[in-house]
Amino acid sequence: MANVAIMGFGTIGFGTAEVLTKNSDIIAKRIGEPVNLKYILDIRDFPDSPYASKLIKDFAIIENDPEIDVVVECIGGTGVSRDFTLRAIKAGKSVVTSNKALVAKCAPEIFPLAVEKNVSYLFEASVGGGIPIIHPLTQCLAANNINDIMGILNGTCNYILTQMSQKDLDFDVALKQAQKLGYAEADPTDDVEGIDTARKIAILCSICFNRHVISESIPCKGISKITKDDLAFASCENYAIRLLGRGVSGENPAIFVSPHFVPSTNPLYGVNDAFNSIFVDCDMLGTSMFYGKGAGDLPTASAVVSDVIEAIVKKALPKKAAWDTQNTYSVKGQSDFVSRYYVRCSSLPTIDGIKLLSGGNGIAFITLPMSVEEIEALSSKVNAEIYMPVMD
Ligand code: HSE
């Protein structure tokens, strides 16, 4: 029998306990032995939980229990989660996580330690919720050079944009619903300002380009300034607005996060609510697309438990880091990126000394294709409130 401990009994921790319990038979068949959920670590009390008997508050119990094979880290953040992860690995336990902040920031510290201790550090649930994307990139597409990767990577933002557009909800109301449904981060600023998407595209690009991408260096725009008028303008022109993380290969890969106008002819147009989708363009396979539920307790726990199964099944095999963490990459910019842009100004701009006098309180338009430097210059010239790429 294999023994597992969960750290953090929030949305994903609870979902993981549910998947391990409800699907225990099929999981045992796939591993060849049963999995026992021995402990759940949390500083809070859950007296009414069906898992109350497993709750503990002291990490040292997990650390010092030689029966624990796998620790599932669902604490989030990069503080206690980092400390417990490093201590669990030092104690010879595999660690599985949904924590994209920790993977994006601390991979250079965690990966080599896991290799040295020959334990697994697995993070399928950190990007795309339940969608298999980490294993496809590290294994199934390993024979390819990856040219481009692009995706809707934040369920909260996609839910908000869909609800604002289709149900005419205000931003705040849609965000509250996303929080209630368990999609949003503890601090939803990370979702709506694109920071969560930046961490996820950093992880994907680190795998694709085999360098450690510094997520804080990624140019990042979120959705908090998008209004119903922007969505209505997009809809009239047969576009949807979607927050995308993008990575384009090269000596200095262009990696960025921004809302985009996505045309109705693009499959990402139909990706609604908390669903995520990721496009990968490789030299041998060509283009492939991954789609599924990108947030929520059971979808994310589905990916967590798949990693638990792998950690147990592959316990005796030698381990390898998912990317070269010694080779760090700070994003240099988007020098080769050219696009049309949607631009909205809150007041009528003055262009080259010409003051526009009519057209209401604001103005929105789509530019010709231009570079990032050109749109930045235009944006400042016309006092743009918001601008975003328009995809062909
Ligand atoms: N807050 C995240 C999202 C959770 O909305 O996508 C899944 O990573």
mmCIF file of C-alpha atoms and ligand atoms in Angstrom:
data_model
loop_
_atom_site.group_PDB
_atom_site.id
_atom_site.type_symbol
_atom_site.label_atom_id
_atom_site.label_comp_id
_atom_site.label_asym_id
_atom_site.label_seq_id
_atom_site.Cartn_x
_atom_site.Cartn_y
_atom_site.Cartn_z
ATOM 1 C CA MET A 1 0.000 0.000 0.000
ATOM 2 C CA ALA A 2 1.218 3.514 -0.874
ATOM 3 C CA ASN A 3 0.619 6.361 1.567
ATOM 4 C CA VAL A 4 -0.167 9.939 0.618
ATOM 5 C CA ALA A 5 -0.404 13.214 2.558
ATOM 6 C CA ILE A 6 -2.161 16.360 1.352
ATOM 7 C CA MET A 7 -0.884 19.781 2.475
ATOM 8 C CA GLY A 8 -3.533 22.519 2.265
ATOM 9 C CA PHE A 9 -7.228 21.670 2.530
ATOM 10 C CA GLY A 10 -8.663 24.362 0.252
ATOM 11 C CA THR A 11 -10.414 23.822 -3.074
ATOM 12 C CA ILE A 12 -7.727 21.623 -4.661
ATOM 13 C CA GLY A 13 -6.769 19.798 -1.458
ATOM 14 C CA PHE A 14 -10.387 18.843 -0.916
ATOM 15 C CA GLY A 15 -10.788 17.831 -4.573
ATOM 16 C CA THR A 16 -7.701 15.619 -4.305
ATOM 17 C CA ALA A 17 -9.121 13.850 -1.229
ATOM 18 C CA GLU A 18 -12.384 13.325 -3.136
ATOM 19 C CA VAL A 19 -10.703 11.864 -6.242
ATOM 20 C CA LEU A 20 -8.463 9.560 -4.159
ATOM 21 C CA THR A 21 -11.517 8.352 -2.207
ATOM 22 C CA LYS A 22 -14.176 8.131 -4.914
ATOM 23 C CA ASN A 23 -11.922 6.545 -7.546
ATOM 24 C CA SER A 24 -9.850 4.417 -5.150
ATOM 25 C CA ASP A 25 -10.676 1.161 -6.981
ATOM 26 C CA ILE A 26 -9.557 2.252 -10.433
ATOM 27 C CA ILE A 27 -6.506 4.025 -8.976
ATOM 28 C CA ALA A 28 -5.458 0.855 -7.102
ATOM 29 C CA LYS A 29 -5.892 -1.225 -10.277
ATOM 30 C CA ARG A 30 -3.756 1.184 -12.297
ATOM 31 C CA ILE A 31 -0.967 1.271 -9.713
ATOM 32 C CA GLY A 32 -1.168 -2.381 -8.654
ATOM 33 C CA GLU A 33 -1.610 -1.468 -4.982
ATOM 34 C CA PRO A 34 -4.092 0.646 -3.011
ATOM 35 C CA VAL A 35 -3.423 4.279 -2.098
ATOM 36 C CA ASN A 36 -4.096 5.346 1.474
ATOM 37 C CA LEU A 37 -4.754 9.029 2.196
ATOM 38 C CA LYS A 38 -3.045 9.117 5.586
ATOM 39 C CA TYR A 39 -2.862 12.808 6.523
ATOM 40 C CA ILE A 40 -4.279 16.185 5.539
ATOM 41 C CA LEU A 41 -2.269 19.137 6.844
ATOM 42 C CA ASP A 42 -3.962 22.479 7.468
ATOM 43 C CA ILE A 43 -3.792 25.086 10.215
ATOM 44 C CA ARG A 44 -7.589 25.443 10.153
ATOM 45 C CA ASP A 45 -10.138 23.147 11.817
ATOM 46 C CA PHE A 46 -12.678 21.218 9.747
ATOM 47 C CA PRO A 47 -14.791 19.415 12.394
ATOM 48 C CA ASP A 48 -17.658 18.668 9.974
ATOM 49 C CA SER A 49 -15.497 17.367 7.131
ATOM 50 C CA PRO A 50 -15.746 13.683 6.176
ATOM 51 C CA TYR A 51 -11.932 13.773 6.296
ATOM 52 C CA ALA A 52 -11.758 15.279 9.829
ATOM 53 C CA SER A 53 -9.978 12.208 11.263
ATOM 54 C CA LYS A 54 -7.044 12.694 8.869
ATOM 55 C CA LEU A 55 -6.425 16.361 9.663
ATOM 56 C CA ILE A 56 -3.170 17.321 11.362
ATOM 57 C CA LYS A 57 -1.492 20.681 11.993
ATOM 58 C CA ASP A 58 2.190 19.705 12.364
ATOM 59 C CA PHE A 59 4.210 19.178 9.153
ATOM 60 C CA ALA A 60 6.871 17.241 11.101
ATOM 61 C CA ILE A 61 4.414 14.315 11.386
ATOM 62 C CA ILE A 62 4.472 13.964 7.589
ATOM 63 C CA GLU A 63 8.201 14.661 7.324
ATOM 64 C CA ASN A 64 9.118 12.016 9.907
ATOM 65 C CA ASP A 65 6.676 9.315 8.799
ATOM 66 C CA PRO A 66 8.650 6.803 6.683
ATOM 67 C CA GLU A 67 5.366 5.349 5.366
ATOM 68 C CA ILE A 68 4.528 8.549 3.425
ATOM 69 C CA ASP A 69 5.559 8.103 -0.225
ATOM 70 C CA VAL A 70 3.956 11.139 -1.834
ATOM 71 C CA VAL A 71 3.117 14.594 -0.511
ATOM 72 C CA VAL A 72 0.550 16.687 -2.405
ATOM 73 C CA GLU A 73 1.231 20.405 -1.972
ATOM 74 C CA CYS A 74 -1.909 22.539 -2.389
ATOM 75 C CA ILE A 75 -0.936 25.324 0.019
ATOM 76 C CA GLY A 76 -0.202 27.873 -2.703
ATOM 77 C CA GLY A 77 2.209 30.812 -2.627
ATOM 78 C CA THR A 78 5.967 30.555 -2.266
ATOM 79 C CA GLY A 79 6.484 30.760 1.513
ATOM 80 C CA VAL A 80 5.492 27.787 3.674
ATOM 81 C CA SER A 81 4.826 25.766 0.513
ATOM 82 C CA ARG A 82 8.482 26.142 -0.537
ATOM 83 C CA ASP A 83 9.798 25.246 2.899
ATOM 84 C CA PHE A 84 7.597 22.116 3.237
ATOM 85 C CA THR A 85 8.325 21.045 -0.353
ATOM 86 C CA LEU A 86 12.093 21.201 0.164
ATOM 87 C CA ARG A 87 11.837 19.405 3.521
ATOM 88 C CA ALA A 88 9.590 16.668 2.085
ATOM 89 C CA ILE A 89 12.028 16.076 -0.797
ATOM 90 C CA LYS A 90 14.998 16.011 1.609
ATOM 91 C CA ALA A 91 13.059 13.387 3.590
ATOM 92 C CA GLY A 92 12.917 11.243 0.416
ATOM 93 C CA LYS A 93 9.272 11.858 -0.487
ATOM 94 C CA SER A 94 7.938 12.662 -3.937
ATOM 95 C CA VAL A 95 5.990 15.908 -4.162
ATOM 96 C CA VAL A 96 3.045 16.652 -6.449
ATOM 97 C CA THR A 97 1.756 20.202 -6.790
ATOM 98 C CA SER A 98 -0.870 22.424 -8.390
ATOM 99 C CA ASN A 99 1.120 25.494 -7.288
ATOM 100 C CA LYS A 100 2.184 27.400 -10.403
ATOM 101 C CA ALA A 101 3.660 30.273 -8.367
ATOM 102 C CA LEU A 102 6.072 27.901 -6.654
ATOM 103 C CA VAL A 103 7.040 26.020 -9.824
ATOM 104 C CA ALA A 104 7.537 29.245 -11.803
ATOM 105 C CA LYS A 105 9.685 30.846 -9.093
ATOM 106 C CA CYS A 106 11.479 28.003 -7.315
ATOM 107 C CA ALA A 107 12.108 25.349 -9.992
ATOM 108 C CA PRO A 108 15.882 26.177 -9.974
ATOM 109 C CA GLU A 109 15.972 25.276 -6.291
ATOM 110 C CA ILE A 110 13.511 22.366 -6.259
ATOM 111 C CA PHE A 111 14.295 20.438 -9.482
ATOM 112 C CA PRO A 112 17.992 19.682 -8.746
ATOM 113 C CA LEU A 113 17.182 18.615 -5.185
ATOM 114 C CA ALA A 114 14.485 16.198 -6.420
ATOM 115 C CA VAL A 115 16.926 14.731 -8.974
ATOM 116 C CA GLU A 116 19.611 14.394 -6.289
ATOM 117 C CA LYS A 117 17.193 12.613 -3.935
ATOM 118 C CA ASN A 118 15.736 10.585 -6.837
ATOM 119 C CA VAL A 119 12.157 11.529 -6.026
ATOM 120 C CA SER A 120 9.515 12.934 -8.355
ATOM 121 C CA TYR A 121 8.484 16.588 -8.386
ATOM 122 C CA LEU A 122 5.400 16.684 -10.618
ATOM 123 C CA PHE A 123 3.204 19.646 -11.543
ATOM 124 C CA GLU A 124 0.716 18.624 -14.254
ATOM 125 C CA ALA A 125 -2.064 20.515 -12.390
ATOM 126 C CA SER A 126 -0.109 23.780 -12.317
ATOM 127 C CA VAL A 127 -1.072 24.739 -15.898
ATOM 128 C CA GLY A 128 -4.451 24.248 -17.562
ATOM 129 C CA GLY A 129 -6.142 22.728 -14.485
ATOM 130 C CA GLY A 130 -7.207 19.234 -15.549
ATOM 131 C CA ILE A 131 -5.943 19.496 -19.144
ATOM 132 C CA PRO A 132 -2.976 17.224 -19.848
ATOM 133 C CA ILE A 133 -0.331 19.670 -21.142
ATOM 134 C CA ILE A 134 2.863 19.232 -19.079
ATOM 135 C CA HIS A 135 3.229 15.536 -19.926
ATOM 136 C CA PRO A 136 2.374 16.064 -23.612
ATOM 137 C CA LEU A 137 5.121 18.715 -23.806
ATOM 138 C CA THR A 138 7.767 16.794 -21.831
ATOM 139 C CA GLN A 139 7.013 13.356 -23.290
ATOM 140 C CA CYS A 140 4.615 13.062 -26.244
ATOM 141 C CA LEU A 141 6.085 16.037 -28.153
ATOM 142 C CA ALA A 142 9.669 15.435 -27.030
ATOM 143 C CA ALA A 143 10.775 14.614 -30.598
ATOM 144 C CA ASN A 144 9.794 18.096 -31.816
ATOM 145 C CA ASN A 145 11.254 21.571 -31.764
ATOM 146 C CA ILE A 146 8.448 23.799 -30.537
ATOM 147 C CA ASN A 147 7.987 26.984 -32.568
ATOM 148 C CA ASP A 148 5.078 28.690 -30.822
ATOM 149 C CA ILE A 149 2.811 28.071 -27.864
ATOM 150 C CA MET A 150 -0.263 30.098 -27.019
ATOM 151 C CA GLY A 151 -3.241 29.611 -24.766
ATOM 152 C CA ILE A 152 -6.157 30.657 -22.642
ATOM 153 C CA LEU A 153 -4.618 29.750 -19.294
ATOM 154 C CA ASN A 154 -6.774 31.420 -16.666
ATOM 155 C CA GLY A 155 -10.268 30.085 -16.002
ATOM 156 C CA THR A 156 -11.283 33.067 -13.874
ATOM 157 C CA CYS A 157 -10.521 35.602 -16.616
ATOM 158 C CA ASN A 158 -12.154 33.502 -19.297
ATOM 159 C CA TYR A 159 -15.220 33.057 -17.103
ATOM 160 C CA ILE A 160 -15.429 36.824 -16.445
ATOM 161 C CA LEU A 161 -15.008 37.762 -20.120
ATOM 162 C CA THR A 162 -17.601 35.198 -21.225
ATOM 163 C CA GLN A 163 -20.144 36.209 -18.590
ATOM 164 C CA MET A 164 -19.671 39.942 -19.289
ATOM 165 C CA SER A 165 -20.088 39.364 -23.009
ATOM 166 C CA GLN A 166 -22.858 36.762 -23.105
ATOM 167 C CA LYS A 167 -24.865 37.579 -19.965
ATOM 168 C CA ASP A 168 -24.182 41.322 -19.800
ATOM 169 C CA LEU A 169 -22.791 40.980 -16.248
ATOM 170 C CA ASP A 170 -20.608 43.647 -14.682
ATOM 171 C CA PHE A 171 -16.947 42.774 -14.084
ATOM 172 C CA ASP A 172 -17.327 42.693 -10.260
ATOM 173 C CA VAL A 173 -20.391 40.432 -10.355
ATOM 174 C CA ALA A 174 -18.706 37.970 -12.742
ATOM 175 C CA LEU A 175 -15.563 37.951 -10.567
ATOM 176 C CA LYS A 176 -17.598 37.196 -7.430
ATOM 177 C CA GLN A 177 -19.241 34.270 -9.231
ATOM 178 C CA ALA A 178 -15.829 32.951 -10.319
ATOM 179 C CA GLN A 179 -14.664 33.135 -6.690
ATOM 180 C CA LYS A 180 -17.788 31.315 -5.506
ATOM 181 C CA LEU A 181 -17.207 28.556 -8.061
ATOM 182 C CA GLY A 182 -13.662 28.024 -6.720
ATOM 183 C CA TYR A 183 -11.849 29.260 -9.855
ATOM 184 C CA ALA A 184 -10.110 32.361 -8.507
ATOM 185 C CA GLU A 185 -6.837 32.623 -6.600
ATOM 186 C CA ALA A 186 -6.860 33.622 -2.912
ATOM 187 C CA ASP A 187 -5.938 37.092 -4.198
ATOM 188 C CA PRO A 188 -7.875 37.443 -7.484
ATOM 189 C CA THR A 189 -5.542 40.275 -8.530
ATOM 190 C CA ASP A 190 -3.213 37.497 -9.686
ATOM 191 C CA ASP A 191 -5.963 36.299 -12.029
ATOM 192 C CA VAL A 192 -7.347 39.548 -13.414
ATOM 193 C CA GLU A 193 -3.997 41.316 -13.855
ATOM 194 C CA GLY A 194 -2.567 38.395 -15.851
ATOM 195 C CA ILE A 195 0.026 37.364 -13.243
ATOM 196 C CA ASP A 196 -1.347 33.813 -12.987
ATOM 197 C CA THR A 197 -1.252 33.516 -16.786
ATOM 198 C CA ALA A 198 2.340 34.835 -16.801
ATOM 199 C CA ARG A 199 3.407 32.119 -14.343
ATOM 200 C CA LYS A 200 1.710 29.449 -16.463
ATOM 201 C CA ILE A 201 3.169 30.598 -19.791
ATOM 202 C CA ALA A 202 6.563 30.847 -18.024
ATOM 203 C CA ILE A 203 6.261 27.163 -17.053
ATOM 204 C CA LEU A 204 5.156 26.121 -20.555
ATOM 205 C CA CYS A 205 7.894 28.153 -22.273
ATOM 206 C CA SER A 206 10.517 26.856 -19.829
ATOM 207 C CA ILE A 207 9.657 23.337 -21.006
ATOM 208 C CA CYS A 208 9.339 24.280 -24.696
ATOM 209 C CA PHE A 209 12.574 26.299 -24.877
ATOM 210 C CA ASN A 210 14.485 24.322 -22.182
ATOM 211 C CA ARG A 211 15.477 27.422 -20.188
ATOM 212 C CA HIS A 212 14.158 28.784 -16.924
ATOM 213 C CA VAL A 213 11.919 31.698 -17.948
ATOM 214 C CA ILE A 214 11.705 34.346 -15.225
ATOM 215 C CA SER A 215 7.941 34.882 -14.964
ATOM 216 C CA GLU A 216 8.309 38.388 -13.465
ATOM 217 C CA SER A 217 10.114 39.494 -16.649
ATOM 218 C CA ILE A 218 7.147 38.649 -18.890
ATOM 219 C CA PRO A 219 5.314 41.740 -20.256
ATOM 220 C CA CYS A 220 1.869 41.319 -18.759
ATOM 221 C CA LYS A 221 -1.520 42.992 -19.234
ATOM 222 C CA GLY A 222 -4.704 41.720 -17.573
ATOM 223 C CA ILE A 223 -8.426 42.199 -18.094
ATOM 224 C CA SER A 224 -9.345 44.636 -15.320
ATOM 225 C CA LYS A 225 -9.649 47.594 -17.722
ATOM 226 C CA ILE A 226 -11.871 45.785 -20.232
ATOM 227 C CA THR A 227 -15.367 47.270 -20.393
ATOM 228 C CA LYS A 228 -18.657 46.025 -21.774
ATOM 229 C CA ASP A 229 -18.132 48.550 -24.616
ATOM 230 C CA ASP A 230 -14.875 46.793 -25.616
ATOM 231 C CA LEU A 231 -16.686 43.452 -25.628
ATOM 232 C CA ALA A 232 -19.586 44.911 -27.628
ATOM 233 C CA PHE A 233 -17.168 46.446 -30.181
ATOM 234 C CA ALA A 234 -15.410 43.072 -30.507
ATOM 235 C CA SER A 235 -18.685 41.212 -30.879
ATOM 236 C CA CYS A 236 -19.945 43.585 -33.624
ATOM 237 C CA GLU A 237 -16.781 42.834 -35.608
ATOM 238 C CA ASN A 238 -17.110 39.028 -35.010
ATOM 239 C CA TYR A 239 -14.353 38.815 -32.410
ATOM 240 C CA ALA A 240 -14.273 37.596 -28.811
ATOM 241 C CA ILE A 241 -11.858 39.053 -26.253
ATOM 242 C CA ARG A 242 -9.668 36.376 -24.643
ATOM 243 C CA LEU A 243 -6.667 36.699 -22.301
ATOM 244 C CA LEU A 244 -3.764 34.813 -23.919
ATOM 245 C CA GLY A 245 -0.296 33.806 -22.783
ATOM 246 C CA ARG A 246 2.018 33.491 -25.802
ATOM 247 C CA GLY A 247 5.533 32.274 -26.433
ATOM 248 C CA VAL A 248 7.366 32.488 -29.762
ATOM 249 C CA SER A 249 10.672 30.617 -30.125
ATOM 250 C CA GLY A 250 13.926 32.301 -31.154
ATOM 251 C CA GLU A 251 17.281 33.232 -29.712
ATOM 252 C CA ASN A 252 15.387 35.624 -27.459
ATOM 253 C CA PRO A 253 11.885 34.114 -27.325
ATOM 254 C CA ALA A 254 9.037 36.661 -27.288
ATOM 255 C CA ILE A 255 6.818 35.768 -24.325
ATOM 256 C CA PHE A 256 3.916 37.941 -23.204
ATOM 257 C CA VAL A 257 0.433 38.039 -21.682
ATOM 258 C CA SER A 258 -2.336 40.256 -23.065
ATOM 259 C CA PRO A 259 -6.023 40.269 -23.866
ATOM 260 C CA HIS A 260 -6.534 39.677 -27.592
ATOM 261 C CA PHE A 261 -9.284 40.124 -30.152
ATOM 262 C CA VAL A 262 -9.850 36.531 -31.359
ATOM 263 C CA PRO A 263 -11.788 36.124 -34.639
ATOM 264 C CA SER A 264 -14.767 33.769 -34.901
ATOM 265 C CA THR A 265 -12.751 31.622 -37.344
ATOM 266 C CA ASN A 266 -10.176 30.790 -34.612
ATOM 267 C CA PRO A 267 -10.938 27.769 -32.355
ATOM 268 C CA LEU A 268 -10.034 29.855 -29.267
ATOM 269 C CA TYR A 269 -13.127 32.004 -30.006
ATOM 270 C CA GLY A 270 -15.393 29.194 -28.787
ATOM 271 C CA VAL A 271 -13.495 28.541 -25.540
ATOM 272 C CA ASN A 272 -15.925 29.815 -22.929
ATOM 273 C CA ASP A 273 -16.294 30.148 -19.155
ATOM 274 C CA ALA A 274 -13.624 28.375 -17.056
ATOM 275 C CA PHE A 275 -12.368 26.276 -19.963
ATOM 276 C CA ASN A 276 -8.737 26.636 -21.010
ATOM 277 C CA SER A 277 -7.133 25.818 -24.351
ATOM 278 C CA ILE A 278 -3.540 25.617 -25.508
ATOM 279 C CA PHE A 279 -2.181 25.659 -29.081
ATOM 280 C CA VAL A 280 1.239 24.189 -29.723
ATOM 281 C CA ASP A 281 3.030 24.538 -33.065
ATOM 282 C CA CYS A 282 5.907 22.059 -33.521
ATOM 283 C CA ASP A 283 8.246 21.297 -36.399
ATOM 284 C CA MET A 284 7.277 17.631 -36.863
ATOM 285 C CA LEU A 285 3.666 17.291 -35.638
ATOM 286 C CA GLY A 286 2.537 20.711 -36.847
ATOM 287 C CA THR A 287 -0.244 22.326 -34.825
ATOM 288 C CA SER A 288 -2.102 20.626 -31.990
ATOM 289 C CA MET A 289 -4.670 21.945 -29.553
ATOM 290 C CA PHE A 290 -5.502 20.946 -25.994
ATOM 291 C CA TYR A 291 -8.849 21.841 -24.431
ATOM 292 C CA GLY A 292 -10.616 21.218 -21.142
ATOM 293 C CA LYS A 293 -11.545 22.505 -17.722
ATOM 294 C CA GLY A 294 -8.817 24.860 -16.541
ATOM 295 C CA ALA A 295 -9.927 25.447 -12.956
ATOM 296 C CA GLY A 296 -12.092 23.989 -10.216
ATOM 297 C CA ASP A 297 -11.660 21.326 -7.556
ATOM 298 C CA LEU A 298 -12.249 17.987 -9.316
ATOM 299 C CA PRO A 299 -10.802 18.890 -12.754
ATOM 300 C CA THR A 300 -7.581 20.131 -11.134
ATOM 301 C CA ALA A 301 -7.508 17.202 -8.703
ATOM 302 C CA SER A 302 -7.807 14.847 -11.686
ATOM 303 C CA ALA A 303 -4.380 16.103 -12.824
ATOM 304 C CA VAL A 304 -2.982 16.064 -9.270
ATOM 305 C CA VAL A 305 -3.938 12.429 -8.752
ATOM 306 C CA SER A 306 -2.549 11.402 -12.141
ATOM 307 C CA ASP A 307 0.795 12.726 -10.870
ATOM 308 C CA VAL A 308 0.371 10.847 -7.564
ATOM 309 C CA ILE A 309 -0.109 7.664 -9.599
ATOM 310 C CA GLU A 310 2.994 8.398 -11.692
ATOM 311 C CA ALA A 311 5.116 9.162 -8.615
ATOM 312 C CA ILE A 312 4.186 5.796 -7.098
ATOM 313 C CA VAL A 313 4.520 3.742 -10.297
ATOM 314 C CA LYS A 314 7.867 5.314 -11.287
ATOM 315 C CA LYS A 315 9.314 5.439 -7.769
ATOM 316 C CA ALA A 316 12.353 3.321 -8.602
ATOM 317 C CA LEU A 317 13.196 4.988 -11.954
ATOM 318 C CA PRO A 318 15.923 7.663 -12.296
ATOM 319 C CA LYS A 319 14.547 11.227 -12.345
ATOM 320 C CA LYS A 320 15.246 14.087 -14.765
ATOM 321 C CA ALA A 321 14.441 17.798 -14.463
ATOM 322 C CA ALA A 322 11.665 19.090 -16.753
ATOM 323 C CA TRP A 323 13.978 21.870 -18.034
ATOM 324 C CA ASP A 324 17.506 23.225 -17.692
ATOM 325 C CA THR A 325 17.125 25.429 -14.611
ATOM 326 C CA GLN A 326 20.752 26.644 -14.844
ATOM 327 C CA ASN A 327 19.956 28.448 -18.106
ATOM 328 C CA THR A 328 17.742 31.331 -16.960
ATOM 329 C CA TYR A 329 15.966 33.661 -19.388
ATOM 330 C CA SER A 330 14.715 37.146 -18.678
ATOM 331 C CA VAL A 331 12.303 38.198 -21.443
ATOM 332 C CA LYS A 332 13.912 40.865 -23.617
ATOM 333 C CA GLY A 333 10.757 42.175 -25.289
ATOM 334 C CA GLN A 334 8.623 41.392 -28.292
ATOM 335 C CA SER A 335 10.879 42.825 -30.978
ATOM 336 C CA ASP A 336 9.638 40.683 -33.890
ATOM 337 C CA PHE A 337 5.963 40.682 -32.909
ATOM 338 C CA VAL A 338 3.766 42.548 -35.410
ATOM 339 C CA SER A 339 -0.019 42.782 -35.121
ATOM 340 C CA ARG A 340 -3.058 44.915 -35.757
ATOM 341 C CA TYR A 341 -4.299 46.450 -32.508
ATOM 342 C CA TYR A 342 -7.641 47.451 -31.026
ATOM 343 C CA VAL A 343 -7.251 50.826 -29.306
ATOM 344 C CA ARG A 344 -9.726 52.647 -27.058
ATOM 345 C CA CYS A 345 -9.214 56.201 -25.843
ATOM 346 C CA SER A 346 -11.401 57.569 -23.073
ATOM 347 C CA SER A 347 -11.297 61.057 -24.512
ATOM 348 C CA LEU A 348 -10.742 62.351 -28.007
ATOM 349 C CA PRO A 349 -7.033 62.506 -28.757
ATOM 350 C CA THR A 350 -4.978 65.274 -30.274
ATOM 351 C CA ILE A 351 -3.023 63.870 -33.245
ATOM 352 C CA ASP A 352 -0.106 65.892 -34.622
ATOM 353 C CA GLY A 353 -1.657 69.135 -33.417
ATOM 354 C CA ILE A 354 -5.086 68.299 -34.806
ATOM 355 C CA LYS A 355 -7.751 68.211 -32.096
ATOM 356 C CA LEU A 356 -10.653 65.913 -33.013
ATOM 357 C CA LEU A 357 -13.901 67.667 -32.161
ATOM 358 C CA SER A 358 -16.702 65.160 -32.659
ATOM 359 C CA GLY A 359 -17.516 61.528 -31.942
ATOM 360 C CA GLY A 360 -18.836 61.483 -28.381
ATOM 361 C CA ASN A 361 -16.868 60.936 -25.172
ATOM 362 C CA GLY A 362 -14.473 58.305 -26.473
ATOM 363 C CA ILE A 363 -13.197 56.562 -29.548
ATOM 364 C CA ALA A 364 -12.222 53.009 -30.483
ATOM 365 C CA PHE A 365 -10.412 51.850 -33.598
ATOM 366 C CA ILE A 366 -8.310 49.043 -35.096
ATOM 367 C CA THR A 367 -4.854 49.868 -36.431
ATOM 368 C CA LEU A 368 -2.889 48.541 -39.372
ATOM 369 C CA PRO A 369 -0.194 45.944 -38.491
ATOM 370 C CA MET A 370 2.518 47.503 -36.338
ATOM 371 C CA SER A 371 5.372 46.602 -34.011
ATOM 372 C CA VAL A 372 5.205 46.789 -30.203
ATOM 373 C CA GLU A 373 7.314 49.983 -30.239
ATOM 374 C CA GLU A 374 4.888 51.558 -32.730
ATOM 375 C CA ILE A 375 1.735 50.678 -30.768
ATOM 376 C CA GLU A 376 3.339 51.931 -27.552
ATOM 377 C CA ALA A 377 4.142 55.256 -29.237
ATOM 378 C CA LEU A 378 0.642 55.501 -30.751
ATOM 379 C CA SER A 379 -0.971 54.605 -27.456
ATOM 380 C CA SER A 380 0.793 57.379 -25.623
ATOM 381 C CA LYS A 381 0.064 59.869 -28.429
ATOM 382 C CA VAL A 382 -3.707 59.165 -28.353
ATOM 383 C CA ASN A 383 -3.944 58.720 -24.540
ATOM 384 C CA ALA A 384 -5.181 55.151 -25.012
ATOM 385 C CA GLU A 385 -7.045 53.598 -22.081
ATOM 386 C CA ILE A 386 -6.458 50.137 -23.464
ATOM 387 C CA TYR A 387 -4.962 48.424 -26.498
ATOM 388 C CA MET A 388 -4.686 44.778 -27.430
ATOM 389 C CA PRO A 389 -3.580 42.648 -30.414
ATOM 390 C CA VAL A 390 -6.179 41.727 -33.023
ATOM 391 C CA MET A 391 -5.555 38.220 -34.362
ATOM 392 C CA ASP A 392 -6.050 37.418 -38.067
HETATM 393 N N1 HSE B 1 -7.104 30.861 -10.574
HETATM 394 C C1 HSE B 1 -6.747 29.909 -11.558
HETATM 395 C C2 HSE B 1 -7.607 30.117 -12.777
HETATM 396 C C3 HSE B 1 -6.918 28.520 -11.021
HETATM 397 O O1 HSE B 1 -8.635 30.819 -12.671
HETATM 398 O O2 HSE B 1 -7.283 29.600 -13.840
HETATM 399 C C4 HSE B 1 -6.339 27.440 -11.891
HETATM 400 O O3 HSE B 1 -4.945 27.587 -12.043
#
